[in-house]
XYZ file of C-alpha atoms in Angstrom:
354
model
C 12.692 25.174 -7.006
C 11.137 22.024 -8.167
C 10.978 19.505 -11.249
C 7.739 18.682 -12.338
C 7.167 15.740 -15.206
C 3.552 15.632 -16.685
C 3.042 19.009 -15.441
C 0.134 19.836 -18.401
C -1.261 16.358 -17.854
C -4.885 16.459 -16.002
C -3.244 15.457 -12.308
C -0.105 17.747 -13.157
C -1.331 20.964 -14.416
C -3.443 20.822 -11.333
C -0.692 20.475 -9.150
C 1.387 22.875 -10.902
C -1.739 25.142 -10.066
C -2.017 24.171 -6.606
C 1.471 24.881 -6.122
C 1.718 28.124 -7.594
C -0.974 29.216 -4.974
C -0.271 27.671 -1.669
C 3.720 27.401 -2.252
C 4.926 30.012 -5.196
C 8.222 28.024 -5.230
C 9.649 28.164 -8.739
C 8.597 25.461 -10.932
C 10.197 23.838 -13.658
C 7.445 21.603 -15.683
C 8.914 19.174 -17.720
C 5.766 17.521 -20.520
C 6.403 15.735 -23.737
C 2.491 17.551 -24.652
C 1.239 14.403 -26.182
C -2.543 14.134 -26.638
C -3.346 14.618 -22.750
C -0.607 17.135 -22.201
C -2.454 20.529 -22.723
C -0.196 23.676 -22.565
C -4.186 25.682 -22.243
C -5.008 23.844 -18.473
C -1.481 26.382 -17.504
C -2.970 29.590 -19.416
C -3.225 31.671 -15.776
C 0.655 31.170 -15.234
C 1.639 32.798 -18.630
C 4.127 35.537 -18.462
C 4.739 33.924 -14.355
C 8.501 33.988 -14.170
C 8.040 31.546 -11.404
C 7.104 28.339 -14.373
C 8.933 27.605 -16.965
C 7.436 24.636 -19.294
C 9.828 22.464 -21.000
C 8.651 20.025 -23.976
C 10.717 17.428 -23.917
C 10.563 13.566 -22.789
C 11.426 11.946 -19.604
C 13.342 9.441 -21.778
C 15.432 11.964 -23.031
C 18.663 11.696 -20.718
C 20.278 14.642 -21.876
C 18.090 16.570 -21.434
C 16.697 15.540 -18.300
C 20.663 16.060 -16.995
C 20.557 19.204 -18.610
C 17.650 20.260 -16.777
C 18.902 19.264 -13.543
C 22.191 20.756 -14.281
C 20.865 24.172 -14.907
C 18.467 24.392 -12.311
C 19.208 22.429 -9.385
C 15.829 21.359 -8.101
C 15.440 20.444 -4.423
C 12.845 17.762 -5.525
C 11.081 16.007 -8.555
C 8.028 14.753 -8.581
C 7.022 12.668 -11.297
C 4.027 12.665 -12.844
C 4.758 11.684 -16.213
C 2.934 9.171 -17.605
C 0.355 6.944 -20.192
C -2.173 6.430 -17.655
C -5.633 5.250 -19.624
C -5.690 1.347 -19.088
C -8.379 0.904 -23.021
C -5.671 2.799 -24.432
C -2.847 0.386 -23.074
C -4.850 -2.469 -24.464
C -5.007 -1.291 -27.889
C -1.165 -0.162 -28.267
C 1.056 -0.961 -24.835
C 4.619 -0.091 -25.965
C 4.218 3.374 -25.551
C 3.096 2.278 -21.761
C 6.409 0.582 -21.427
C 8.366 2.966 -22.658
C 7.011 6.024 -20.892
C 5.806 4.148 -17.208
C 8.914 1.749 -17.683
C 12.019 3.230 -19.773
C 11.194 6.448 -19.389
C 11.297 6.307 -15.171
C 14.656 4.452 -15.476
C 16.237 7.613 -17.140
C 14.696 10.045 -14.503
C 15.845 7.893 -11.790
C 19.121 7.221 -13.127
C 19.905 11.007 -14.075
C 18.138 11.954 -10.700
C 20.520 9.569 -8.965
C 23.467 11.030 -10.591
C 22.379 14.519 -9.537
C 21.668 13.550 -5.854
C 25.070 12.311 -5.465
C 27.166 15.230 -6.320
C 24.687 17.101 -3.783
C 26.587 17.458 -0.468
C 25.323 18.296 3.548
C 21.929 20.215 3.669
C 20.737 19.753 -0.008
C 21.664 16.112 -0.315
C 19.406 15.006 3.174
C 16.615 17.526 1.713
C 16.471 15.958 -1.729
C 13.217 14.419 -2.500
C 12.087 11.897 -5.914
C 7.905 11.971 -5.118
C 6.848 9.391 -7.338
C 3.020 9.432 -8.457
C 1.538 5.859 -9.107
C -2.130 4.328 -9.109
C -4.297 2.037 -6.792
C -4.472 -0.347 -9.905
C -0.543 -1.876 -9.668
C -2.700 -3.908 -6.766
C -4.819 -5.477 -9.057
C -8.400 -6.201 -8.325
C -10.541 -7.167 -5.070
C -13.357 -8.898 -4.211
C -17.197 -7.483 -2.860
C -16.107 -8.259 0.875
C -11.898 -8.091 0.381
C -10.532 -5.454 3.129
C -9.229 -2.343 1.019
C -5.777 -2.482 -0.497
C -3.040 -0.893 1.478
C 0.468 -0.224 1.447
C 1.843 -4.207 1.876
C -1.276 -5.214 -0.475
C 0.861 -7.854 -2.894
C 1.034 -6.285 -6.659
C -1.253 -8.018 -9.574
C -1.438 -5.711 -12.149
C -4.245 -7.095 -14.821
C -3.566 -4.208 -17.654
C -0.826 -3.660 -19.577
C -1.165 -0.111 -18.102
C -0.710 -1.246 -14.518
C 2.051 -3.386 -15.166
C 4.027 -0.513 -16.487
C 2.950 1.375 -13.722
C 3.965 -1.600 -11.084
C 6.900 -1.671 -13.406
C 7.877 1.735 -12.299
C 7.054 1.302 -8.712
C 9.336 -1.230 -8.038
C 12.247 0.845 -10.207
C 11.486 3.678 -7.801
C 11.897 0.885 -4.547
C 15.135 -0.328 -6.016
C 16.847 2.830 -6.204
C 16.071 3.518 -2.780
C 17.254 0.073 -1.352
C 19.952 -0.020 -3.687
C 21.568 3.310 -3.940
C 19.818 5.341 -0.927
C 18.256 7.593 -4.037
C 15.161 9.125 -0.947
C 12.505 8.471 -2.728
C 8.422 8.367 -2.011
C 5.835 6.715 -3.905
C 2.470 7.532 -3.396
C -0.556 5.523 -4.685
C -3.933 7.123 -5.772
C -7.065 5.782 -6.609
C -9.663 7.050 -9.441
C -8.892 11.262 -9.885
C -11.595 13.537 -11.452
C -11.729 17.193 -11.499
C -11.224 19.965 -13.904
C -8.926 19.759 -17.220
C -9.314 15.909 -16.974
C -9.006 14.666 -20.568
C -12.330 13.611 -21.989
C -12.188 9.805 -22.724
C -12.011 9.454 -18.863
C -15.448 8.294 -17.775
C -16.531 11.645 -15.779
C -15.596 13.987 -18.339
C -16.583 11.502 -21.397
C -20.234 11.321 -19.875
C -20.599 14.847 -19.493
C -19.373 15.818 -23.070
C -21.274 13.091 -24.694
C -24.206 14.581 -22.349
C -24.364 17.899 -22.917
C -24.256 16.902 -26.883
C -26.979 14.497 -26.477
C -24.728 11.435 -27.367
C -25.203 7.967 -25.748
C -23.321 7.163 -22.622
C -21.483 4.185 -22.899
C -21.161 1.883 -19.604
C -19.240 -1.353 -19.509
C -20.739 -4.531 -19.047
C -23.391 -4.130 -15.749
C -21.907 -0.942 -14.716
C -20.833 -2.382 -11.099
C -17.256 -2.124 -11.738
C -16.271 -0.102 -7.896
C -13.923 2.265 -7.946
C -12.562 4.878 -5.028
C -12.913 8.523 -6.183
C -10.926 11.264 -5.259
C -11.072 14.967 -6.038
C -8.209 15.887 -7.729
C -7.553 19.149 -5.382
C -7.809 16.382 -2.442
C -5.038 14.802 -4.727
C -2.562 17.818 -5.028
C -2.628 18.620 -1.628
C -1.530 14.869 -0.389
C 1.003 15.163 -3.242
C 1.971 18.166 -1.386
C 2.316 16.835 2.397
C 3.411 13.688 1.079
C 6.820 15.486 -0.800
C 7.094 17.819 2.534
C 6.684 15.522 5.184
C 6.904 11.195 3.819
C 9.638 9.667 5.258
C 12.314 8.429 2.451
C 11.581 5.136 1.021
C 7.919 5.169 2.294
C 4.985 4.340 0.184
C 1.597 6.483 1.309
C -2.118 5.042 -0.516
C -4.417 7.830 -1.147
C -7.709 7.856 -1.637
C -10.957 9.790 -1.781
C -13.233 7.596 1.146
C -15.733 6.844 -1.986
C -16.306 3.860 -3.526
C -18.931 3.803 -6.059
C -20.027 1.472 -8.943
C -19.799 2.653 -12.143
C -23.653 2.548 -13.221
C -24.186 5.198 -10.013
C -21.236 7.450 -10.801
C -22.845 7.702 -14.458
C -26.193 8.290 -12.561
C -25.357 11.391 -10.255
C -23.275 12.777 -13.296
C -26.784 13.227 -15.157
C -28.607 14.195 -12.215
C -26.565 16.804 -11.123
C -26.547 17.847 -15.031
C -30.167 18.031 -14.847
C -30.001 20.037 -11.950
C -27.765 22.772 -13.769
C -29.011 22.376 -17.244
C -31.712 21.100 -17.553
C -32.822 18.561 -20.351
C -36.174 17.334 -21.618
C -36.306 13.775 -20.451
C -33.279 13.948 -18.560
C -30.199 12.923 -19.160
C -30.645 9.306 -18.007
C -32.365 8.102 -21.326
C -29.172 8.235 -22.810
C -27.126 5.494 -21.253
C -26.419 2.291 -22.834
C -24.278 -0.571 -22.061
C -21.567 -1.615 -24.359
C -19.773 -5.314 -24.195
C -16.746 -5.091 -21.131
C -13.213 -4.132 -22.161
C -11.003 -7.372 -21.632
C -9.550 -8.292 -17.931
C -11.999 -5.115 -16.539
C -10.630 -5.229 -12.542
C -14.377 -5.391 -10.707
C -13.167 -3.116 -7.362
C -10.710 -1.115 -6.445
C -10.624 0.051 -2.603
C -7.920 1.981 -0.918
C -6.854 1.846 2.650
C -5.439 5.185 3.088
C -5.506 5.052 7.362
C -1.254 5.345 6.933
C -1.113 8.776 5.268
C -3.434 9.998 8.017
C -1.954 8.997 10.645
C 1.529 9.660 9.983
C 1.041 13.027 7.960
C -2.194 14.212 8.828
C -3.960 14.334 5.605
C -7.396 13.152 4.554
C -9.496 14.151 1.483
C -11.831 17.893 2.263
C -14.033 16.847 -0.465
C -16.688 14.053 -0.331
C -17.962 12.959 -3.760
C -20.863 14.571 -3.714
C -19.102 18.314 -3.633
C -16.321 17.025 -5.350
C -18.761 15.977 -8.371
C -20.680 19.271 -7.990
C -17.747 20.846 -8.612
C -16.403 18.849 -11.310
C -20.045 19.145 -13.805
C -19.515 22.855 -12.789
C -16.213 23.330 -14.339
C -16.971 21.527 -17.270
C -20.220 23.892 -18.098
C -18.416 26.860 -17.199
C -15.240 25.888 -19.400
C -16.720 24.216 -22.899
C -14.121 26.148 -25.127
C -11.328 24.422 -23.366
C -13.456 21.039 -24.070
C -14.166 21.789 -27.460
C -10.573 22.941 -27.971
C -8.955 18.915 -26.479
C -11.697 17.573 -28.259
C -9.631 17.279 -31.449
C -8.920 15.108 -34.015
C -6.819 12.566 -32.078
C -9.598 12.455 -29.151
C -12.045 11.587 -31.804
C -10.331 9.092 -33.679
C -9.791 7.323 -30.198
C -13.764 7.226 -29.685
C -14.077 5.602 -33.102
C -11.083 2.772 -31.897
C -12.676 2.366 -29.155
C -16.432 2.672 -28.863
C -17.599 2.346 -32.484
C -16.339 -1.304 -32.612
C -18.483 -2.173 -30.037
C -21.883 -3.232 -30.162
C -24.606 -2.151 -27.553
C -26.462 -4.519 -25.524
């Protein structure tokens, strides 16, 4: 079996899913079920002996050992995580202590368990690490993409937490042989995404005929990948990486902002439609502070050495995505709760449009 952390987060609960399909090893899902922790996104597995979901903290070291203790796990991959950079501007200690603190006492109780572990379990142990494109800070119009040996210069407090983490994760390797791999993603979207992402904000605030807020100019890049595209690197990544490697992953899609926002109300249009569209309804609200103006990811290393490249392009991938979220608005309205909204008043209602 498995250890999962952040298994009802958006990029968890998916992989939990994935896993349960194309695997069926047991899973143990370890998820504090903060605000983007949703025990709903893991509804089809109830009554599945094969998952068992744990609330409880990574930072928790007891239980954690506990945990490992009990069930032995062949592998953890860690998922666990604040991961939404506006939020880490307005409050970043819980970034530190989750991304930061909290990866220390995995490590350190995973460490502990690893090295009681003797002959074939101990060589097959495996620590997959989940972290973002954005520990590499930002790049330029014409700067190549980043890859794996791109220098860190995180600009958030959310990616320096994250590059915080990262480089725990390298020094348990180098220092203590703990096998670890670390994996690198850029932008996810897909189903059960929390809604104060900007894919699933722009289609809730669009199908309720709210304004849809777009920093600055809108040509912030970003690399989208489908979250599916996602699990299943995850996947070859824990079965195949080589121990101490670090593997970029990324959807071949870089798109500015302003045009993400732009097919999101087209294809909207095309499935339900709206008088006037759904393009009237964008506005552009004053930048968040140190906004990173591209992200890019060189991802030529995972496919050559494991053979994996993204199925969906971001056309399908968005088709998909506005799909879900028509066919699935009692699981929106049900996230959409009190905390979600008093997070839209923080952080929209302050500012003023353009």
């Amino acid at each position: 079996m498995i250890l999962v952390t952040g298994g009802a987060g958006f990029i968890g609960s998916n992989f939990v899913l994935d896993w349960m399909r194309e695997v069926g090893e047991p899973v143990v899902n370890l998820d504090k079920l903060t605000y983007a922790g949703n025990a709903a996104n893991l509804a089809s597995l109830e009554g599945d002996g094969r998952h068992e979901l744990v609330q409880g903290d990574i930072a928790d070291r007891a239980l954690v050992e506990r945990l490992l203790a009990g069930h032995r796990p062949r592998a953890i991959v860690h998922f666990a995580a604040e991961s939404h950079v506006d939020r880490s501007i307005h409050g970043p200690a819980a970034f530190v202590q989750t991304n930061v603190v909290g990866t220390f006492e995995l490590l350190d109780a995973a460490r502990g368990f690893w090295s009681k572990l003797e002959g074939a379990e101990r060589d097959a142990f495996r620590f997959l690490h989940v972290s973002t494109d954005e520990v590499y800070g930002t790049l330029g119009p014409k700067d190549a993409p980043f890859s794996e040996t791109t220098p860190y210069a995180p600009n958030s407090p959310y990616s320096a937490s994250k590059t915080g983490s990262d480089h725990l994760v390298r020094a348990y390797h180098h220092t203590y042989g703990l096998p670890v791999v670390t994996t690198n993603c850029s932008n996810n979207y897909g189903p059960f995404q929390f809604p104060e992402k900007l894919i699933p904000l722009m289609i809730a605030n669009a199908l309720e005929g709210k304004p849809l807020p777009v920093y600055g100019d809108g040509l912030q890049v970003r690399d989208w990948l489908y979250v599916a595209d996602h699990c299943e690197a995850i996947r070859v990544a824990l079965a195949k990486g080589r121990a101490g490697e670090t593997y970029n992953v990324g959807g071949n899609a870089e798109k500015p902002n302003i045009d993400v926002v732009h097919a999101i109300c087209d294809a909207l249009q095309e499935m339900k439609p709206r008088p006037g569209g759904y393009r009237s309804l964008i506005i552009s609200v004053p930048d968040r502070p140190g906004h990173d103006r591209r992200y890019a990811i060189d991802a030529r290393k995972i496919r050559a050495e494991l053979g994996w490249s993204p199925r969906e392009t971001f056309e399908t991938g968005l088709a998909k995505t506005v799909r879900w979220y028509l066919d699935h608005g009692a699981w929106v309205a049900q996230v959409k709760s009190g905390e979600y909204r008093r997070w839209l008043e923080l952080n929209y209602a302050a500012r003023s449009t353009q």
